[in-house]
Amino acid sequence: MATINVYTESTPNPSTMKFLVNKLLINGSADYPDREKALSSPFAKELFKFNFVNGVFFASNFVTITKSDEAEWEDIEALLKDFVKGAVESELKVQEVVSDENVSFEGTETEVKIQQVLHDYVRPAVEQDGGAIAYKSFENGTVTVELRGSCSGCPSSTITLKAGIEGLLKRMVPEVEEVVAEAL
């Protein structure tokens, strides 16, 4: 068995930290914003046993953990790093039922274009910061997206949404007039 290495990266959201491993954890992503939603994930369920864990998000080779306001990263980072390493080494499952996430876009020609831009250009950048973006709808020139992981509740997510994502979509899909995030 190869040695599992875990390293951390801070994210734009001070309440979240990204724990990266040298192994694929999940195809796609999985968001567990609270204990109840984590019941289908053995890995997330174990993380929520720490009283300072408020959210867990998985994508490819990382887990983004949201901490409570009372906890300080310097007090919990090493503990979580050790836990993630042990969980990956023992092959603790991210999801009980693994869904094969084949990328397929649905809707009108404009909606498909929007989803393609989000998938090809926005998703990789957002994942780099420990988050994820999901397309929800397009109506009357307004694209609605859902922000997950470190993006959910991040102070800079509004700037990212308006200056970055909205600007990109307006340039690449002329029918887009505005991008808004749906609150979780």
mmCIF file of C-alpha atoms in Angstrom:
data_model
loop_
_atom_site.group_PDB
_atom_site.id
_atom_site.type_symbol
_atom_site.label_atom_id
_atom_site.label_comp_id
_atom_site.label_asym_id
_atom_site.label_seq_id
_atom_site.Cartn_x
_atom_site.Cartn_y
_atom_site.Cartn_z
ATOM 1 C CA MET A 1 0.000 0.000 0.000
ATOM 2 C CA ALA A 2 1.330 3.450 -0.914
ATOM 3 C CA THR A 3 1.991 5.922 1.876
ATOM 4 C CA ILE A 4 -0.864 8.368 2.307
ATOM 5 C CA ASN A 5 0.249 11.972 2.572
ATOM 6 C CA VAL A 6 -2.046 14.726 3.806
ATOM 7 C CA TYR A 7 -1.334 18.399 3.526
ATOM 8 C CA THR A 8 -3.488 21.404 4.224
ATOM 9 C CA GLU A 9 -4.273 24.582 2.346
ATOM 10 C CA SER A 10 -6.100 27.559 3.707
ATOM 11 C CA THR A 11 -9.090 28.732 1.678
ATOM 12 C CA PRO A 12 -10.545 32.208 1.154
ATOM 13 C CA ASN A 13 -13.082 31.277 3.837
ATOM 14 C CA PRO A 14 -11.398 31.544 7.275
ATOM 15 C CA SER A 15 -13.816 28.948 8.719
ATOM 16 C CA THR A 16 -12.728 26.234 6.281
ATOM 17 C CA MET A 17 -9.532 24.371 5.541
ATOM 18 C CA LYS A 18 -8.756 22.048 2.669
ATOM 19 C CA PHE A 19 -7.138 18.677 3.535
ATOM 20 C CA LEU A 20 -5.548 17.235 0.388
ATOM 21 C CA VAL A 21 -4.466 13.608 0.028
ATOM 22 C CA ASN A 22 -2.446 11.784 -2.634
ATOM 23 C CA LYS A 23 -5.379 9.503 -3.472
ATOM 24 C CA LEU A 24 -8.714 9.954 -5.219
ATOM 25 C CA LEU A 25 -11.454 10.112 -2.580
ATOM 26 C CA ILE A 26 -14.513 10.568 -4.775
ATOM 27 C CA ASN A 27 -15.502 11.029 -8.416
ATOM 28 C CA GLY A 28 -17.427 14.290 -8.380
ATOM 29 C CA SER A 29 -18.241 15.872 -5.049
ATOM 30 C CA ALA A 30 -20.335 15.373 -1.924
ATOM 31 C CA ASP A 31 -21.466 18.078 0.494
ATOM 32 C CA TYR A 32 -22.444 17.413 4.100
ATOM 33 C CA PRO A 33 -23.314 20.813 5.577
ATOM 34 C CA ASP A 34 -24.577 19.283 8.861
ATOM 35 C CA ARG A 35 -24.615 16.083 10.952
ATOM 36 C CA GLU A 36 -28.001 14.896 9.663
ATOM 37 C CA LYS A 37 -26.952 15.029 6.009
ATOM 38 C CA ALA A 38 -23.759 13.106 6.857
ATOM 39 C CA LEU A 39 -25.578 9.894 7.790
ATOM 40 C CA SER A 40 -24.953 8.424 4.324
ATOM 41 C CA SER A 41 -21.199 9.038 4.580
ATOM 42 C CA PRO A 42 -19.128 6.968 7.017
ATOM 43 C CA PHE A 43 -16.170 9.367 6.566
ATOM 44 C CA ALA A 44 -18.229 12.530 7.175
ATOM 45 C CA LYS A 45 -20.131 10.900 10.046
ATOM 46 C CA GLU A 46 -16.815 10.230 11.824
ATOM 47 C CA LEU A 47 -15.633 13.805 11.235
ATOM 48 C CA PHE A 48 -18.828 15.175 12.762
ATOM 49 C CA LYS A 49 -17.960 13.337 15.998
ATOM 50 C CA PHE A 50 -15.517 16.187 16.586
ATOM 51 C CA ASN A 51 -17.668 18.843 18.288
ATOM 52 C CA PHE A 52 -15.858 21.628 16.395
ATOM 53 C CA VAL A 53 -16.720 20.283 12.906
ATOM 54 C CA ASN A 54 -19.653 22.162 11.348
ATOM 55 C CA GLY A 55 -19.440 21.020 7.718
ATOM 56 C CA VAL A 56 -17.681 18.514 5.452
ATOM 57 C CA PHE A 57 -17.247 18.686 1.688
ATOM 58 C CA PHE A 58 -15.469 16.124 -0.522
ATOM 59 C CA ALA A 59 -14.209 16.559 -4.092
ATOM 60 C CA SER A 60 -11.646 14.478 -6.001
ATOM 61 C CA ASN A 61 -8.586 14.257 -3.710
ATOM 62 C CA PHE A 62 -9.567 16.557 -0.848
ATOM 63 C CA VAL A 63 -11.945 17.151 2.018
ATOM 64 C CA THR A 64 -12.831 20.689 3.052
ATOM 65 C CA ILE A 65 -13.745 20.951 6.726
ATOM 66 C CA THR A 66 -15.727 23.841 8.208
ATOM 67 C CA LYS A 67 -14.957 24.508 11.873
ATOM 68 C CA SER A 68 -17.028 26.175 14.559
ATOM 69 C CA ASP A 69 -16.213 29.789 15.437
ATOM 70 C CA GLU A 70 -14.956 28.748 18.891
ATOM 71 C CA ALA A 71 -12.210 26.479 17.499
ATOM 72 C CA GLU A 72 -8.848 27.769 16.251
ATOM 73 C CA TRP A 73 -7.092 26.076 13.346
ATOM 74 C CA GLU A 74 -3.759 25.948 15.197
ATOM 75 C CA ASP A 75 -5.460 23.864 17.903
ATOM 76 C CA ILE A 76 -7.261 21.382 15.621
ATOM 77 C CA GLU A 77 -5.382 21.213 12.305
ATOM 78 C CA ALA A 78 -2.873 18.486 13.329
ATOM 79 C CA LEU A 79 -5.648 16.380 14.900
ATOM 80 C CA LEU A 80 -7.786 16.582 11.752
ATOM 81 C CA LYS A 81 -4.792 15.887 9.523
ATOM 82 C CA ASP A 82 -4.063 12.684 11.493
ATOM 83 C CA PHE A 83 -7.730 11.692 11.353
ATOM 84 C CA VAL A 84 -7.957 12.220 7.570
ATOM 85 C CA LYS A 85 -4.741 10.221 7.043
ATOM 86 C CA GLY A 86 -6.056 7.319 9.167
ATOM 87 C CA ALA A 87 -9.477 7.402 7.505
ATOM 88 C CA VAL A 88 -7.972 7.266 4.013
ATOM 89 C CA GLU A 89 -5.498 4.521 5.014
ATOM 90 C CA SER A 90 -8.309 2.408 6.456
ATOM 91 C CA GLU A 91 -10.371 3.095 3.299
ATOM 92 C CA LEU A 92 -13.270 4.678 5.175
ATOM 93 C CA LYS A 93 -15.924 5.313 2.524
ATOM 94 C CA VAL A 94 -16.944 8.815 1.541
ATOM 95 C CA GLN A 95 -20.330 7.496 0.395
ATOM 96 C CA GLU A 96 -22.139 4.224 1.046
ATOM 97 C CA VAL A 97 -23.597 4.245 -2.458
ATOM 98 C CA VAL A 98 -21.159 5.352 -5.090
ATOM 99 C CA SER A 99 -22.770 7.130 -7.992
ATOM 100 C CA ASP A 100 -20.885 7.307 -11.233
ATOM 101 C CA GLU A 101 -20.873 11.017 -12.011
ATOM 102 C CA ASN A 102 -20.994 11.198 -15.773
ATOM 103 C CA VAL A 103 -21.180 14.782 -16.907
ATOM 104 C CA SER A 104 -24.320 15.493 -18.871
ATOM 105 C CA PHE A 105 -26.038 18.817 -19.307
ATOM 106 C CA GLU A 106 -29.752 19.313 -19.789
ATOM 107 C CA GLY A 107 -32.038 22.098 -20.896
ATOM 108 C CA THR A 108 -32.143 24.629 -23.691
ATOM 109 C CA GLU A 109 -29.114 25.389 -25.863
ATOM 110 C CA THR A 110 -28.343 28.419 -23.634
ATOM 111 C CA GLU A 111 -28.664 26.367 -20.432
ATOM 112 C CA VAL A 112 -26.309 23.714 -21.814
ATOM 113 C CA LYS A 113 -23.787 26.449 -22.752
ATOM 114 C CA ILE A 114 -23.992 27.903 -19.212
ATOM 115 C CA GLN A 115 -23.484 24.476 -17.613
ATOM 116 C CA GLN A 116 -20.529 23.759 -19.919
ATOM 117 C CA VAL A 117 -18.815 27.053 -18.979
ATOM 118 C CA LEU A 118 -19.409 26.413 -15.272
ATOM 119 C CA HIS A 119 -18.014 22.880 -15.606
ATOM 120 C CA ASP A 120 -14.991 23.680 -17.780
ATOM 121 C CA TYR A 121 -13.870 27.073 -16.437
ATOM 122 C CA VAL A 122 -15.436 27.803 -13.047
ATOM 123 C CA ARG A 123 -15.476 24.387 -11.352
ATOM 124 C CA PRO A 124 -11.681 23.831 -11.444
ATOM 125 C CA ALA A 125 -10.988 27.286 -9.977
ATOM 126 C CA VAL A 126 -13.614 26.911 -7.247
ATOM 127 C CA GLU A 127 -12.357 23.404 -6.370
ATOM 128 C CA GLN A 128 -8.863 24.849 -5.997
ATOM 129 C CA ASP A 129 -10.242 26.911 -3.100
ATOM 130 C CA GLY A 130 -11.949 23.881 -1.522
ATOM 131 C CA GLY A 131 -15.431 24.512 -2.808
ATOM 132 C CA ALA A 132 -17.888 23.599 -5.515
ATOM 133 C CA ILE A 133 -20.489 25.283 -7.671
ATOM 134 C CA ALA A 134 -23.683 23.705 -8.972
ATOM 135 C CA TYR A 135 -25.973 25.040 -11.685
ATOM 136 C CA LYS A 136 -29.581 25.425 -10.495
ATOM 137 C CA SER A 137 -31.504 27.382 -13.150
ATOM 138 C CA PHE A 138 -31.591 30.052 -15.840
ATOM 139 C CA GLU A 139 -34.614 32.358 -16.075
ATOM 140 C CA ASN A 140 -35.040 35.822 -17.612
ATOM 141 C CA GLY A 141 -31.294 36.352 -18.007
ATOM 142 C CA THR A 142 -30.476 35.287 -14.438
ATOM 143 C CA VAL A 143 -28.348 32.238 -13.687
ATOM 144 C CA THR A 144 -28.866 30.744 -10.234
ATOM 145 C CA VAL A 145 -26.047 28.642 -8.772
ATOM 146 C CA GLU A 146 -25.458 26.849 -5.492
ATOM 147 C CA LEU A 147 -22.145 27.317 -3.681
ATOM 148 C CA ARG A 148 -20.833 24.447 -1.539
ATOM 149 C CA GLY A 149 -17.826 23.566 0.559
ATOM 150 C CA SER A 150 -15.580 26.503 1.445
ATOM 151 C CA CYS A 151 -17.599 28.758 -0.905
ATOM 152 C CA SER A 152 -20.719 28.427 1.231
ATOM 153 C CA GLY A 153 -20.641 31.340 3.658
ATOM 154 C CA CYS A 154 -17.263 32.618 2.438
ATOM 155 C CA PRO A 155 -16.800 36.382 2.796
ATOM 156 C CA SER A 156 -15.245 36.632 -0.682
ATOM 157 C CA SER A 157 -17.835 34.454 -2.458
ATOM 158 C CA THR A 158 -19.907 37.512 -3.456
ATOM 159 C CA ILE A 159 -16.883 39.082 -5.162
ATOM 160 C CA THR A 160 -16.038 35.766 -6.859
ATOM 161 C CA LEU A 161 -19.648 35.375 -7.965
ATOM 162 C CA LYS A 162 -20.130 38.904 -9.328
ATOM 163 C CA ALA A 163 -16.658 39.864 -10.598
ATOM 164 C CA GLY A 164 -15.493 36.429 -11.710
ATOM 165 C CA ILE A 165 -18.303 34.062 -12.593
ATOM 166 C CA GLU A 166 -20.859 36.638 -13.738
ATOM 167 C CA GLY A 167 -18.277 38.424 -15.911
ATOM 168 C CA LEU A 168 -17.124 35.183 -17.517
ATOM 169 C CA LEU A 169 -20.653 33.962 -18.237
ATOM 170 C CA LYS A 170 -21.720 37.337 -19.675
ATOM 171 C CA ARG A 171 -18.753 37.235 -22.080
ATOM 172 C CA MET A 172 -19.219 33.599 -23.111
ATOM 173 C CA VAL A 173 -23.031 33.376 -23.083
ATOM 174 C CA PRO A 174 -24.516 36.740 -24.171
ATOM 175 C CA GLU A 175 -27.999 35.800 -22.900
ATOM 176 C CA VAL A 176 -26.703 35.941 -19.297
ATOM 177 C CA GLU A 177 -27.402 39.251 -17.526
ATOM 178 C CA GLU A 178 -26.798 38.275 -13.877
ATOM 179 C CA VAL A 179 -25.568 35.425 -11.664
ATOM 180 C CA VAL A 180 -26.990 34.887 -8.179
ATOM 181 C CA ALA A 181 -26.274 32.290 -5.513
ATOM 182 C CA GLU A 182 -29.043 30.334 -3.865
ATOM 183 C CA ALA A 183 -28.705 30.273 -0.087
ATOM 184 C CA LEU A 184 -28.337 26.802 1.404
#
